[in-house]
Amino acid sequence: LQWLRNPGPQHEKRTLFGDMVCFLFITPLATISGWLCLRGALDHLHFSSRLEAVGLIALTVALFTIYLFWTLVSFRYHCRLYNEWRRTNQRVILLIPKSANVLSNQQSLLGLQSLKRNSKETIV
């Protein structure tokens, strides 16, 4: 979720949103189309030519091959973007617990914390 809230490149977020919409739209269409092709192939096997049945089966295989290829390529692309974002956006600040013995050390570290916050690091 932090990646989506990050004010980084909007192109990557638009691509993710577009791919999600396509996935939600294409998945039912591919399922219904594949089912209709296979149903037609079964009907052609029982009542008419085997050549048309083989063609419908080949069409179903091609349809699902293209669908799976697109899904895997899209998923791999977005995983790669996410992993690159994680690698380049590591923001960590080490907080030292408050103690009477280390007050002077904490005061000297305040200057370091302000430097780290300027470099957009988050508190862990």
PDB file of C-alpha atoms in Angstrom:
ATOM      1  CA  LEU A   1       0.000   0.000   0.000  1.00  0.00           C
ATOM      2  CA  GLN A   2       2.897   2.345   0.649  1.00  0.00           C
ATOM      3  CA  TRP A   3       3.959   1.915  -2.984  1.00  0.00           C
ATOM      4  CA  LEU A   4       0.519   3.079  -4.135  1.00  0.00           C
ATOM      5  CA  ARG A   5       0.626   6.094  -1.793  1.00  0.00           C
ATOM      6  CA  ASN A   6       4.179   6.975  -2.806  1.00  0.00           C
ATOM      7  CA  PRO A   7       4.197  10.103  -4.983  1.00  0.00           C
ATOM      8  CA  GLY A   8       6.551   8.391  -7.408  1.00  0.00           C
ATOM      9  CA  PRO A   9       6.036   7.762 -11.121  1.00  0.00           C
ATOM     10  CA  GLN A  10       2.335   7.857 -11.967  1.00  0.00           C
ATOM     11  CA  HIS A  11       2.930   5.831 -15.145  1.00  0.00           C
ATOM     12  CA  GLU A  12       3.573   2.664 -13.117  1.00  0.00           C
ATOM     13  CA  LYS A  13       0.386   3.130 -11.090  1.00  0.00           C
ATOM     14  CA  ARG A  14      -1.695   3.758 -14.208  1.00  0.00           C
ATOM     15  CA  THR A  15      -0.223   0.627 -15.788  1.00  0.00           C
ATOM     16  CA  LEU A  16      -1.088  -1.432 -12.702  1.00  0.00           C
ATOM     17  CA  PHE A  17      -4.626  -0.045 -12.620  1.00  0.00           C
ATOM     18  CA  GLY A  18      -5.075  -0.659 -16.364  1.00  0.00           C
ATOM     19  CA  ASP A  19      -3.800  -4.215 -16.092  1.00  0.00           C
ATOM     20  CA  MET A  20      -6.111  -4.914 -13.153  1.00  0.00           C
ATOM     21  CA  VAL A  21      -9.123  -3.614 -15.114  1.00  0.00           C
ATOM     22  CA  CYS A  22      -8.092  -5.689 -18.146  1.00  0.00           C
ATOM     23  CA  PHE A  23      -7.622  -8.767 -15.970  1.00  0.00           C
ATOM     24  CA  LEU A  24     -11.058  -8.347 -14.384  1.00  0.00           C
ATOM     25  CA  PHE A  25     -12.644  -7.781 -17.795  1.00  0.00           C
ATOM     26  CA  ILE A  26     -10.760 -10.391 -19.840  1.00  0.00           C
ATOM     27  CA  THR A  27     -10.917 -13.268 -17.326  1.00  0.00           C
ATOM     28  CA  PRO A  28     -14.687 -13.817 -17.539  1.00  0.00           C
ATOM     29  CA  LEU A  29     -14.625 -13.248 -21.304  1.00  0.00           C
ATOM     30  CA  ALA A  30     -11.857 -15.799 -21.803  1.00  0.00           C
ATOM     31  CA  THR A  31     -13.635 -18.291 -19.560  1.00  0.00           C
ATOM     32  CA  ILE A  32     -16.953 -17.934 -21.355  1.00  0.00           C
ATOM     33  CA  SER A  33     -15.308 -17.994 -24.785  1.00  0.00           C
ATOM     34  CA  GLY A  34     -13.309 -21.094 -23.934  1.00  0.00           C
ATOM     35  CA  TRP A  35     -16.369 -22.849 -22.567  1.00  0.00           C
ATOM     36  CA  LEU A  36     -18.395 -21.965 -25.681  1.00  0.00           C
ATOM     37  CA  CYS A  37     -15.613 -23.161 -27.988  1.00  0.00           C
ATOM     38  CA  LEU A  38     -15.295 -26.464 -26.154  1.00  0.00           C
ATOM     39  CA  ARG A  39     -19.060 -26.899 -26.068  1.00  0.00           C
ATOM     40  CA  GLY A  40     -19.213 -26.251 -29.810  1.00  0.00           C
ATOM     41  CA  ALA A  41     -16.372 -28.704 -30.366  1.00  0.00           C
ATOM     42  CA  LEU A  42     -18.267 -31.405 -28.467  1.00  0.00           C
ATOM     43  CA  ASP A  43     -21.401 -30.723 -30.501  1.00  0.00           C
ATOM     44  CA  HIS A  44     -19.438 -30.908 -33.753  1.00  0.00           C
ATOM     45  CA  LEU A  45     -17.806 -34.162 -32.675  1.00  0.00           C
ATOM     46  CA  HIS A  46     -21.205 -35.754 -32.060  1.00  0.00           C
ATOM     47  CA  PHE A  47     -23.262 -34.308 -34.900  1.00  0.00           C
ATOM     48  CA  SER A  48     -21.073 -33.071 -37.763  1.00  0.00           C
ATOM     49  CA  SER A  49     -17.501 -32.799 -39.009  1.00  0.00           C
ATOM     50  CA  ARG A  50     -14.476 -33.538 -36.905  1.00  0.00           C
ATOM     51  CA  LEU A  51     -12.470 -30.862 -38.721  1.00  0.00           C
ATOM     52  CA  GLU A  52     -14.606 -28.079 -37.223  1.00  0.00           C
ATOM     53  CA  ALA A  53     -14.296 -29.671 -33.783  1.00  0.00           C
ATOM     54  CA  VAL A  54     -10.501 -29.765 -34.096  1.00  0.00           C
ATOM     55  CA  GLY A  55     -10.546 -26.123 -35.211  1.00  0.00           C
ATOM     56  CA  LEU A  56     -12.601 -25.100 -32.178  1.00  0.00           C
ATOM     57  CA  ILE A  57     -10.309 -27.036 -29.849  1.00  0.00           C
ATOM     58  CA  ALA A  58      -7.283 -25.351 -31.440  1.00  0.00           C
ATOM     59  CA  LEU A  59      -9.011 -21.982 -31.009  1.00  0.00           C
ATOM     60  CA  THR A  60      -9.621 -22.733 -27.324  1.00  0.00           C
ATOM     61  CA  VAL A  61      -5.997 -23.738 -26.787  1.00  0.00           C
ATOM     62  CA  ALA A  62      -4.788 -20.583 -28.550  1.00  0.00           C
ATOM     63  CA  LEU A  63      -7.165 -18.415 -26.525  1.00  0.00           C
ATOM     64  CA  PHE A  64      -6.024 -19.795 -23.185  1.00  0.00           C
ATOM     65  CA  THR A  65      -2.359 -19.766 -24.213  1.00  0.00           C
ATOM     66  CA  ILE A  66      -2.552 -16.081 -25.076  1.00  0.00           C
ATOM     67  CA  TYR A  67      -4.498 -15.331 -21.892  1.00  0.00           C
ATOM     68  CA  LEU A  68      -2.003 -17.164 -19.667  1.00  0.00           C
ATOM     69  CA  PHE A  69       0.956 -15.588 -21.466  1.00  0.00           C
ATOM     70  CA  TRP A  70      -0.476 -12.083 -20.982  1.00  0.00           C
ATOM     71  CA  THR A  71      -1.286 -12.788 -17.329  1.00  0.00           C
ATOM     72  CA  LEU A  72       2.198 -14.128 -16.551  1.00  0.00           C
ATOM     73  CA  VAL A  73       4.015 -11.329 -18.392  1.00  0.00           C
ATOM     74  CA  SER A  74       1.886  -8.668 -16.697  1.00  0.00           C
ATOM     75  CA  PHE A  75       2.326 -10.239 -13.262  1.00  0.00           C
ATOM     76  CA  ARG A  76       6.085 -10.579 -13.763  1.00  0.00           C
ATOM     77  CA  TYR A  77       6.352  -6.943 -14.896  1.00  0.00           C
ATOM     78  CA  HIS A  78       4.514  -5.634 -11.836  1.00  0.00           C
ATOM     79  CA  CYS A  79       6.502  -7.872  -9.472  1.00  0.00           C
ATOM     80  CA  ARG A  80       9.722  -6.552 -11.005  1.00  0.00           C
ATOM     81  CA  LEU A  81       8.543  -2.942 -10.552  1.00  0.00           C
ATOM     82  CA  TYR A  82       7.583  -3.640  -6.953  1.00  0.00           C
ATOM     83  CA  ASN A  83      10.904  -5.337  -6.151  1.00  0.00           C
ATOM     84  CA  GLU A  84      12.829  -2.465  -7.736  1.00  0.00           C
ATOM     85  CA  TRP A  85      10.788   0.002  -5.703  1.00  0.00           C
ATOM     86  CA  ARG A  86      11.500  -1.956  -2.496  1.00  0.00           C
ATOM     87  CA  ARG A  87      15.209  -2.032  -3.285  1.00  0.00           C
ATOM     88  CA  THR A  88      15.456   1.698  -3.983  1.00  0.00           C
ATOM     89  CA  ASN A  89      13.080   2.953  -1.262  1.00  0.00           C
ATOM     90  CA  GLN A  90      14.494   1.504   1.901  1.00  0.00           C
ATOM     91  CA  ARG A  91      13.923   4.123   4.574  1.00  0.00           C
ATOM     92  CA  VAL A  92      14.916   3.160   8.098  1.00  0.00           C
ATOM     93  CA  ILE A  93      15.656   5.218  11.219  1.00  0.00           C
ATOM     94  CA  LEU A  94      17.025   3.508  14.288  1.00  0.00           C
ATOM     95  CA  LEU A  95      15.415   4.818  17.472  1.00  0.00           C
ATOM     96  CA  ILE A  96      17.386   4.541  20.678  1.00  0.00           C
ATOM     97  CA  PRO A  97      15.272   3.923  23.813  1.00  0.00           C
ATOM     98  CA  LYS A  98      15.137   6.778  26.321  1.00  0.00           C
ATOM     99  CA  SER A  99      17.366   6.291  29.311  1.00  0.00           C
ATOM    100  CA  ALA A 100      18.921   8.571  31.887  1.00  0.00           C
ATOM    101  CA  ASN A 101      22.379   7.264  31.003  1.00  0.00           C
ATOM    102  CA  VAL A 102      22.212   8.037  27.302  1.00  0.00           C
ATOM    103  CA  LEU A 103      20.497  11.449  27.292  1.00  0.00           C
ATOM    104  CA  SER A 104      23.647  13.132  26.091  1.00  0.00           C
ATOM    105  CA  ASN A 105      24.043  10.520  23.366  1.00  0.00           C
ATOM    106  CA  GLN A 106      20.452  11.069  22.226  1.00  0.00           C
ATOM    107  CA  GLN A 107      20.947  14.793  22.064  1.00  0.00           C
ATOM    108  CA  SER A 108      23.975  14.300  19.850  1.00  0.00           C
ATOM    109  CA  LEU A 109      21.974  11.879  17.677  1.00  0.00           C
ATOM    110  CA  LEU A 110      19.194  14.419  17.133  1.00  0.00           C
ATOM    111  CA  GLY A 111      21.317  16.045  14.482  1.00  0.00           C
ATOM    112  CA  LEU A 112      21.684  12.645  12.764  1.00  0.00           C
ATOM    113  CA  GLN A 113      17.943  12.022  12.949  1.00  0.00           C
ATOM    114  CA  SER A 114      17.186  15.304  11.240  1.00  0.00           C
ATOM    115  CA  LEU A 115      19.633  14.342   8.479  1.00  0.00           C
ATOM    116  CA  LYS A 116      17.957  10.982   8.078  1.00  0.00           C
ATOM    117  CA  ARG A 117      14.487  12.519   7.988  1.00  0.00           C
ATOM    118  CA  ASN A 118      15.645  14.905   5.292  1.00  0.00           C
ATOM    119  CA  SER A 119      16.561  11.862   3.217  1.00  0.00           C
ATOM    120  CA  LYS A 120      12.942  10.657   3.499  1.00  0.00           C
ATOM    121  CA  GLU A 121      13.499   7.732   5.845  1.00  0.00           C
ATOM    122  CA  THR A 122      10.688   6.328   7.964  1.00  0.00           C
ATOM    123  CA  ILE A 123      10.801   5.370  11.628  1.00  0.00           C
ATOM    124  CA  VAL A 124      10.990   1.659  12.382  1.00  0.00           C
TER     125      VAL A 124
END
